[in-house]
Amino acid sequence: SLIGRTSVAVQDADADRLARRRDDVVAQVQEHYYAQPPRIERGWRHHLIDVDGRAYLDMVNNVAILGHGEPRLAHAVDAQMRRLNTNSRFHYGAIVELSERLASLAPDGLDTVMLVNSGSEAVDLALRIVRAVTGREDVLALTEAYHGWTIGADAVSTSLGDNPRALDTRPSWVHLLDAPNTYRGTHRGDDAHLYLPDALDRIAALDDAGVSLAGFIAEPLFGNGGGIALPDGYLAGVWAAIRARGGLCISDEVQVSYGRLGRHFWGFEQQGAVPDVITVAKAMGNGHPLGAVITSREVADAFAVEGSFFSSAGGSPVSCVVGTAVLDILESDGLQDNARVVGERLANGLRALAGAHPALGAVHGMGLYLGVEVVAGGPDAPDSAGAREICDALLDQGVIVQPTGDHKNVLKIKPPMTIDDAAVDRFLAALDRVLTWREARRAL
Ligand code: PLP
């Protein structure tokens, strides 16, 4: 029949379209990452398994802090799906449980949690909050940061990685402050006092230009830059200057929170200062769409939006039980301690390899958020082709790592927080082999 034929035609067209789409995705991955990308089908803890059953060590995962295939998460989702699947203005249980739990982990006074679906949404909401509460428009953002793909988050981002820019020109309400890059910046030192005078001058220059800042947004570590930490005390200094002018300070914790840095649950703790607004996502749902803004009751009341529903699915009961189960598992399995102890083994191993192989430069980061520079002779010679070559060769060895940073020369090493000594040693041995072979090939 005509209907039958039409549906066959549609199916053919669909199959065609899907094949084209798959080819596009593969081409994109090839362009940015691997010549022969694996086709991953499933995961187990810190391993990913491809369609042929080959297992890879997942050494770069921004979201799955608990790793893959965690049965306790699957159980929580299944039970809540059957109980109540979607948001209802009259259901509070799962939302209140997660919100209270998160607030109990936040510094005193930051006790109000607003739930959304992603980090980008959290950043956009945080920007809305600081602008609405202060009645001002202008926002200061640190360069070398990525805050998300939505228009607000894009407007305050500088380091986009592979993401396309949403806006051709940065809106006039966004002002930039040069990031204190201790590795590749002008000063090259860890002391915040090297960088603070420039930051304070920049803020004073904005005063002189008649700009009243609603707030300032920053990541405590250069997320897309491969984990370079801001100098200790830098944020405290800048935040004091912003607050003295009536602005609010946002710490974007989307990449660095949940104990990944080992010593602290939040990234800003490393800086010894407390922000006015926290944005969080990624690890919060172990990959399930979930994000939050955490702030004080005072700021939330001044924002004066009734209820906590900003979007249809944000903070759905299923997302919330995932969020609570993630925190339960993180705590019961001691994963923050694991990040500290195993992270140290990993960092020491990387430093030893950097000492032995000239292609590796500085090792950045802390806990299980590390980055290692691939260089061709010092920090001024970032070697993106070399980084790509090493990632390709590591893939052959069953290890997934990804180049990051503005120069695409930093191997980003951010495994699930379940990783153990044996897996770390396997990774280090694979990297050692790859570098040794590369040197031997070059010597021929
Ligand atoms: N903020 C930071 C620091 C990020 O690294 C990212 C994502 O990479 C985001 C915000 C955006 O989060 P999402 O991808 O969940 O929208």
XYZ file of N, CA, C and O in Angstrom, residues 139-294:
624
model
N 29.027 41.940 34.905
C 29.644 40.801 35.574
C 31.103 40.723 35.141
O 31.431 40.946 33.971
N 31.969 40.403 36.105
C 33.385 40.202 35.809
C 33.653 38.698 35.775
O 33.151 37.958 36.636
N 34.426 38.265 34.789
C 34.731 36.831 34.676
C 36.222 36.660 34.455
O 36.860 37.463 33.781
N 36.738 35.577 35.047
C 38.158 35.261 34.862
C 38.353 34.625 33.484
O 37.552 33.789 33.069
N 39.424 34.991 32.806
C 39.694 34.354 31.506
C 40.176 32.917 31.750
O 40.373 32.504 32.890
N 40.357 32.177 30.673
C 40.826 30.783 30.706
C 39.842 29.852 31.413
O 40.228 28.806 31.935
N 38.559 30.268 31.460
C 37.563 29.422 32.113
C 36.476 29.056 31.111
O 36.228 29.786 30.150
N 35.863 27.912 31.366
C 34.678 27.525 30.597
C 33.533 27.373 31.582
O 33.684 26.710 32.615
N 32.383 27.983 31.276
C 31.257 27.928 32.206
C 30.005 27.314 31.587
O 28.982 27.213 32.257
N 30.032 26.948 30.293
C 28.860 26.286 29.736
C 28.477 26.812 28.370
O 29.089 27.751 27.850
N 27.480 26.188 27.789
C 27.145 26.456 26.389
C 25.910 27.355 26.221
O 25.659 27.867 25.138
N 25.114 27.548 27.278
C 23.935 28.416 27.153
C 24.419 29.864 27.008
O 25.576 30.168 27.311
N 23.527 30.752 26.575
C 24.015 32.076 26.166
C 24.704 32.839 27.308
O 25.767 33.413 27.114
N 24.110 32.778 28.512
C 24.738 33.475 29.644
C 26.086 32.870 29.990
O 27.081 33.579 30.162
N 26.120 31.543 30.093
C 27.359 30.854 30.464
C 28.419 31.066 29.383
O 29.596 31.278 29.678
N 27.994 31.037 28.131
C 28.917 31.271 27.017
C 29.490 32.684 27.098
O 30.682 32.901 26.846
N 28.623 33.640 27.467
C 29.067 35.040 27.502
C 30.224 35.237 28.473
O 31.088 36.079 28.253
N 30.266 34.433 29.563
C 31.336 34.617 30.561
C 32.469 33.598 30.385
O 33.368 33.520 31.219
N 32.415 32.806 29.311
C 33.455 31.795 29.067
C 34.509 32.331 28.108
O 34.203 33.093 27.193
N 35.758 31.882 28.305
C 36.830 32.258 27.375
C 37.434 31.027 26.723
O 37.728 31.004 25.546
N 37.584 29.982 27.538
C 38.264 28.773 27.059
C 37.189 27.745 26.693
O 36.595 27.133 27.565
N 36.955 27.603 25.402
C 35.791 26.820 24.987
C 36.085 25.366 24.644
O 35.165 24.595 24.402
N 37.340 24.982 24.587
C 37.630 23.613 24.164
C 37.083 23.385 22.771
O 37.290 24.191 21.869
N 36.373 22.280 22.582
C 35.845 21.961 21.255
C 34.477 22.585 21.011
O 33.886 22.415 19.949
N 33.934 23.255 22.026
C 32.567 23.757 21.885
C 32.521 25.002 21.004
O 33.382 25.866 21.128
N 31.536 25.086 20.129
C 31.416 26.307 19.324
C 30.916 27.460 20.195
O 30.216 27.229 21.182
N 31.306 28.672 19.849
C 30.820 29.838 20.594
C 29.357 30.119 20.267
O 28.964 30.012 19.110
N 28.581 30.474 21.287
C 27.169 30.787 21.034
C 27.045 32.205 20.477
O 26.187 32.499 19.648
N 27.926 33.090 20.942
C 27.816 34.503 20.568
C 29.032 34.936 19.769
O 30.154 34.558 20.108
N 28.805 35.720 18.716
C 29.937 36.196 17.931
C 30.734 37.246 18.685
O 31.949 37.314 18.603
N 29.996 38.084 19.402
C 30.705 39.113 20.183
C 30.262 39.015 21.636
O 29.106 38.709 21.920
N 31.201 39.269 22.511
C 30.878 39.186 23.941
C 29.973 40.361 24.309
O 30.250 41.490 23.921
N 28.898 40.106 25.064
C 27.994 41.206 25.408
C 28.708 42.266 26.268
O 29.644 41.935 27.006
N 28.236 43.504 26.176
C 28.962 44.591 26.842
C 28.858 44.508 28.365
O 29.627 45.161 29.068
N 27.953 43.688 28.892
C 27.850 43.579 30.361
C 28.894 42.633 30.949
O 29.029 42.520 32.160
N 29.640 41.943 30.072
C 30.680 41.033 30.574
C 32.047 41.711 30.485
O 32.411 42.261 29.441
N 32.791 41.682 31.582
C 34.155 42.222 31.622
C 35.084 41.087 32.018
O 34.697 40.217 32.789
N 36.286 41.118 31.482
C 37.206 40.007 31.747
C 38.362 40.432 32.635
O 38.828 41.578 32.569
N 38.792 39.478 33.461
C 39.970 39.679 34.297
C 40.972 38.599 33.896
O 40.633 37.408 33.898
N 42.203 39.006 33.551
C 43.215 38.030 33.116
C 43.480 37.007 34.207
O 43.760 37.372 35.352
N 43.381 35.742 33.838
C 43.564 34.690 34.834
C 45.014 34.618 35.292
O 45.932 34.826 34.496
N 45.226 34.328 36.590
C 46.592 34.222 37.117
C 47.160 32.846 36.780
O 47.205 31.962 37.631
N 47.575 32.666 35.548
C 48.096 31.372 35.118
C 49.548 31.232 35.594
O 50.451 31.881 35.079
N 49.727 30.386 36.615
C 51.054 30.290 37.256
C 52.057 29.564 36.356
O 53.250 29.600 36.608
N 51.582 28.891 35.334
C 52.494 28.117 34.481
C 52.869 28.867 33.213
O 54.014 28.897 32.803
N 51.836 29.470 32.587
C 52.112 30.085 31.294
C 51.812 31.588 31.293
O 51.761 32.220 30.250
N 51.576 32.153 32.471
C 51.219 33.570 32.542
C 52.450 34.460 32.577
O 53.571 33.994 32.379
N 52.230 35.747 32.888
C 53.347 36.684 32.849
C 54.274 36.515 34.050
O 55.477 36.766 33.950
N 53.713 36.092 35.214
C 54.549 36.080 36.418
C 55.242 34.754 36.703
O 56.337 34.736 37.224
N 54.565 33.643 36.412
C 55.149 32.316 36.660
C 55.616 32.125 38.101
O 56.792 31.919 38.376
N 54.692 32.192 38.993
C 55.014 31.911 40.388
C 53.716 31.577 41.082
O 52.631 31.890 40.570
N 53.799 30.924 42.257
C 52.590 30.463 42.938
C 52.034 31.474 43.920
O 51.007 31.234 44.539
N 52.722 32.591 44.102
C 52.315 33.531 45.130
C 51.201 34.451 44.606
O 51.392 35.167 43.611
N 50.070 34.448 45.331
C 48.920 35.250 44.888
C 49.281 36.730 44.790
O 48.715 37.470 43.977
N 50.248 37.145 45.643
C 50.587 38.578 45.644
C 51.230 39.042 44.341
O 51.300 40.226 44.059
N 51.692 38.082 43.549
C 52.224 38.462 42.228
C 51.085 38.917 41.302
O 51.286 39.692 40.380
N 49.908 38.379 41.550
C 48.794 38.577 40.609
C 47.729 39.553 41.115
O 47.016 40.159 40.333
N 47.615 39.629 42.466
C 46.509 40.439 43.013
C 46.562 41.919 42.624
O 45.516 42.500 42.309
N 47.758 42.554 42.601
C 47.753 43.985 42.236
C 47.124 44.226 40.856
O 46.330 45.162 40.694
N 47.434 43.379 39.873
C 46.835 43.549 38.536
C 45.319 43.407 38.610
O 44.568 44.134 37.949
N 44.864 42.423 39.410
C 43.412 42.176 39.512
C 42.730 43.385 40.142
O 41.686 43.856 39.655
N 43.342 43.903 41.202
C 42.724 45.037 41.893
C 42.759 46.296 41.014
O 41.808 47.087 41.011
N 43.822 46.434 40.227
C 43.891 47.566 39.279
C 42.766 47.454 38.256
O 42.147 48.451 37.888
N 42.541 46.239 37.791
C 41.490 46.028 36.770
C 40.119 46.408 37.348
O 39.313 47.067 36.688
N 39.892 45.993 38.607
C 38.602 46.294 39.241
C 38.478 47.805 39.465
O 37.417 48.401 39.225
N 39.578 48.421 39.886
C 39.559 49.881 40.094
C 39.314 50.605 38.767
O 38.606 51.622 38.715
N 39.878 50.055 37.676
C 39.679 50.698 36.357
C 38.199 50.604 35.957
O 37.657 51.533 35.337
N 37.556 49.521 36.348
C 36.115 49.410 36.049
C 35.331 50.450 36.847
O 34.384 51.051 36.339
N 35.754 50.653 38.117
C 35.134 51.723 38.936
C 35.241 53.057 38.190
O 34.264 53.796 38.047
N 36.472 53.339 37.734
C 36.728 54.632 37.073
C 35.871 54.789 35.821
O 35.485 55.896 35.450
N 35.586 53.636 35.187
C 34.776 53.704 33.963
C 33.279 53.734 34.281
O 32.436 53.669 33.372
N 32.955 53.770 35.591
C 31.541 53.865 35.997
C 30.809 52.535 35.966
O 29.578 52.486 35.970
N 31.571 51.422 35.961
C 30.937 50.101 35.942
C 30.717 49.624 37.376
O 31.659 49.557 38.167
N 29.458 49.315 37.724
C 29.165 48.740 39.044
C 28.917 47.253 38.846
O 27.963 46.865 38.168
N 29.773 46.445 39.452
C 29.680 45.003 39.190
C 28.576 44.339 40.013
O 28.482 44.527 41.226
N 27.765 43.524 39.323
C 26.790 42.680 40.022
C 27.518 41.510 40.658
O 27.142 41.045 41.739
N 28.563 41.030 39.983
C 29.264 39.881 40.543
C 30.469 39.489 39.739
O 30.813 40.108 38.723
N 31.101 38.441 40.233
C 32.335 37.915 39.644
C 32.218 36.399 39.608
O 31.799 35.784 40.592
N 32.551 35.795 38.480
C 32.483 34.331 38.376
C 33.866 33.776 38.048
O 34.582 34.343 37.214
N 34.214 32.671 38.712
C 35.519 32.044 38.457
C 35.461 30.577 38.824
O 34.625 30.151 39.631
N 36.368 29.810 38.215
C 36.609 28.430 38.625
C 37.845 28.443 39.522
O 38.831 29.109 39.183
N 37.850 27.673 40.608
C 39.033 27.653 41.475
C 40.240 26.954 40.849
O 41.351 27.060 41.338
N 40.008 26.191 39.774
C 41.088 25.542 39.019
C 40.773 25.804 37.560
O 39.600 25.864 37.200
N 41.793 25.909 36.722
C 41.498 26.090 35.294
C 40.975 24.765 34.756
O 41.765 23.870 34.439
N 39.657 24.636 34.653
C 39.057 23.364 34.253
C 39.522 22.913 32.886
O 40.143 21.856 32.740
N 39.254 23.725 31.885
C 39.635 23.349 30.524
C 41.130 23.530 30.295
O 41.659 23.107 29.287
N 41.800 24.179 31.229
C 43.221 24.439 31.067
C 44.081 23.316 31.609
O 45.293 23.462 31.689
N 43.458 22.231 32.043
C 44.230 21.081 32.470
C 44.525 21.039 33.959
O 45.452 20.373 34.384
N 43.726 21.774 34.735
C 43.826 21.611 36.181
C 44.859 22.477 36.874
O 45.228 22.194 38.011
N 45.335 23.548 36.214
C 46.265 24.453 36.910
C 45.476 25.151 38.025
O 44.405 25.707 37.778
N 46.004 25.089 39.255
C 45.290 25.708 40.376
C 45.554 27.210 40.401
O 46.639 27.664 40.023
N 44.551 27.987 40.832
C 44.804 29.413 41.058
C 45.756 29.519 42.250
O 45.720 28.678 43.145
N 46.596 30.558 42.291
C 47.485 30.692 43.448
C 46.666 30.820 44.734
O 45.614 31.478 44.737
N 47.139 30.168 45.800
C 46.414 30.195 47.087
C 46.130 31.629 47.499
O 47.036 32.468 47.482
N 44.886 31.877 47.895
C 44.536 33.195 48.414
C 44.124 34.184 47.336
O 43.668 35.290 47.638
N 44.259 33.801 46.067
C 43.919 34.744 44.989
C 42.427 35.091 45.027
O 42.045 36.270 44.986
N 41.599 34.041 45.128
C 40.149 34.319 45.102
C 39.726 35.130 46.319
O 38.880 36.022 46.215
N 40.324 34.817 47.490
C 39.963 35.584 48.699
C 40.209 37.076 48.449
O 39.378 37.926 48.798
N 41.331 37.393 47.825
C 41.680 38.799 47.560
C 40.713 39.460 46.587
O 40.243 40.576 46.821
N 40.406 38.751 45.508
C 39.504 39.350 44.506
C 38.082 39.441 45.082
O 37.393 40.457 44.913
N 37.659 38.380 45.776
C 36.303 38.394 46.325
C 36.109 39.551 47.318
O 35.048 40.169 47.356
N 37.147 39.833 48.110
C 37.032 40.944 49.076
C 36.800 42.253 48.314
O 35.964 43.086 48.717
N 37.512 42.442 47.212
C 37.361 43.693 46.438
C 35.974 43.769 45.791
O 35.368 44.844 45.736
N 35.472 42.631 45.320
C 34.143 42.628 44.689
C 33.078 42.935 45.734
O 32.179 43.760 45.523
N 33.205 42.282 46.890
C 32.200 42.477 47.955
C 32.230 43.905 48.494
O 31.189 44.463 48.831
N 33.428 44.484 48.571
C 33.528 45.861 49.070
C 32.728 46.810 48.183
O 32.324 47.891 48.605
N 32.488 46.389 46.945
C 31.718 47.230 46.003
C 30.267 46.767 45.887
O 29.553 47.174 44.968
N 29.857 45.836 46.775
C 28.449 45.406 46.768
C 28.155 44.298 45.773
O 26.991 43.959 45.540
N 29.192 43.690 45.164
C 28.958 42.593 44.224
C 28.940 41.245 44.924
O 29.325 41.128 46.088
N 28.505 40.231 44.206
C 28.434 38.873 44.756
C 29.414 37.965 44.003
O 29.634 38.144 42.797
N 29.951 36.984 44.720
C 30.996 36.135 44.131
C 30.481 34.722 43.887
O 29.959 34.077 44.803
N 30.645 34.277 42.639
C 30.181 32.935 42.246
C 31.400 32.031 42.104
O 32.344 32.358 41.371
N 31.374 30.882 42.771
C 32.418 29.879 42.535
C 31.806 28.791 41.658
O 30.835 28.131 42.061
N 32.361 28.627 40.462
C 31.843 27.593 39.569
C 32.537 26.272 39.924
O 33.701 26.049 39.609
N 31.759 25.431 40.596
C 32.298 24.178 41.139
C 31.922 22.975 40.283
O 32.011 21.827 40.740
N 31.480 23.250 39.045
C 30.955 22.173 38.199
C 32.000 21.084 37.943
O 31.681 19.906 37.901
N 33.272 21.468 37.794
C 34.301 20.454 37.498
C 35.032 19.959 38.736
O 35.602 18.887 38.717
N 35.110 20.784 39.776
C 36.131 20.517 40.795
C 35.589 20.082 42.149
O 36.375 19.817 43.060
N 34.268 20.012 42.298
C 33.716 19.710 43.617
C 33.562 18.203 43.830
O 34.104 17.400 43.096
N 32.853 17.848 44.868
C 32.547 16.455 45.208
C 33.796 15.663 45.608
O 33.886 14.467 45.377
N 34.745 16.372 46.196
C 35.901 15.679 46.767
C 36.936 15.240 45.763
O 37.910 14.581 46.115
N 36.755 15.617 44.512
C 37.699 15.169 43.487
C 39.114 15.669 43.754
O 40.078 15.008 43.398
N 39.212 16.854 44.371
C 40.554 17.394 44.618
C 41.221 16.714 45.816
O 42.347 17.027 46.161
N 40.486 15.802 46.462
C 41.077 14.978 47.512
C 40.971 15.566 48.901
O 40.367 14.969 49.776
N 41.514 16.759 49.081
C 41.555 17.299 50.441
C 40.249 17.950 50.866
O 39.937 18.023 52.041
N 39.479 18.462 49.894
C 38.264 19.195 50.230
C 37.107 18.715 49.368
O 37.313 18.204 48.280
N 35.903 18.958 49.880
C 34.721 18.624 49.068
C 34.534 19.646 47.951
O 34.196 19.319 46.831
N 34.760 20.937 48.287
C 34.582 22.021 47.301
C 35.934 22.563 46.861
O 36.870 22.619 47.660
N 35.990 23.030 45.638
C 37.234 23.603 45.121
C 37.622 24.884 45.821
O 38.807 25.150 46.052
N 36.619 25.719 46.199
C 36.963 27.024 46.799
C 37.620 26.854 48.156
O 38.315 27.749 48.629
N 37.413 25.687 48.809
C 38.036 25.474 50.117
C 39.558 25.537 50.002
O 40.258 25.941 50.920
N 40.044 25.106 48.852
C 41.463 25.153 48.557
C 41.972 26.596 48.637
O 43.120 26.864 48.936
N 41.064 27.534 48.344
C 41.409 28.955 48.301
C 41.210 29.637 49.656
O 41.478 30.819 49.803
N 40.655 28.889 50.622
C 40.442 29.459 51.954
C 39.451 30.597 51.963
O 39.599 31.553 52.723
N 38.440 30.539 51.099
C 37.443 31.617 51.060
C 36.090 31.004 50.715
O 36.019 29.924 50.128
N 35.040 31.711 51.104
C 33.681 31.197 50.882
C 32.948 32.117 49.909
O 32.912 33.335 50.119
N 32.375 31.567 48.842
C 31.668 32.416 47.876
C 30.257 32.765 48.364
O 29.806 32.252 49.388
N 29.570 33.608 47.601
C 28.164 33.911 47.909
C 27.240 32.952 47.180
O 26.120 32.707 47.614
N 27.710 32.453 46.047
C 26.876 31.579 45.209
C 27.767 30.452 44.682
O 28.882 30.710 44.215
N 27.253 29.222 44.753
C 27.993 28.063 44.236
C 27.197 27.487 43.064
O 25.975 27.353 43.154
N 27.893 27.139 41.974
C 27.232 26.362 40.923
C 27.848 24.976 40.908
O 29.067 24.820 41.038
N 26.999 23.962 40.759
C 27.488 22.582 40.800
C 26.673 21.745 39.823
O 25.517 22.065 39.534
N 27.286 20.713 39.272
C 26.579 19.789 38.352
C 27.488 18.579 38.141
O 28.086 18.098 39.096
N 27.622 18.102 36.923
C 28.482 16.970 36.541
C 28.440 15.826 37.565
O 27.576 14.973 37.496
N 29.414 15.807 38.510
C 29.526 14.724 39.485
C 28.236 14.553 40.286
O 27.917 13.457 40.744
N 27.494 15.635 40.420
C 26.298 15.629 41.270
C 25.319 14.523 40.876
O 24.641 13.939 41.711
N 25.246 14.227 39.577
C 24.339 13.172 39.109
C 25.109 12.005 38.518
O 24.512 11.121 37.911
N 26.438 11.991 38.682
C 27.284 10.936 38.084
C 27.006 10.778 36.584
O 27.127 9.691 36.035
N 26.577 11.874 35.953
C 26.270 11.818 34.523
C 24.788 11.976 34.243
O 24.385 12.327 33.133
N 23.955 11.743 35.252
C 22.522 11.999 35.095
C 22.338 13.533 35.080
O 23.047 14.233 35.793
N 21.390 14.048 34.259
C 21.249 15.515 34.189
C 20.805 16.111 35.523
O 19.662 15.921 35.941
N 21.710 16.799 36.172
C 21.399 17.364 37.486
C 22.417 18.455 37.800
O 23.617 18.255 37.622
N 21.910 19.586 38.235
C 22.795 20.672 38.637
C 22.106 21.479 39.725
O 20.913 21.292 39.997
N 22.869 22.377 40.352
C 22.268 23.185 41.414
C 22.998 24.503 41.572
O 24.171 24.628 41.207
N 22.253 25.460 42.100
C 22.843 26.704 42.614
C 22.623 26.671 44.112
O 21.522 26.338 44.572
N 23.666 26.973 44.862
C 23.534 27.010 46.323
C 23.896 28.424 46.769
O 24.922 28.970 46.351
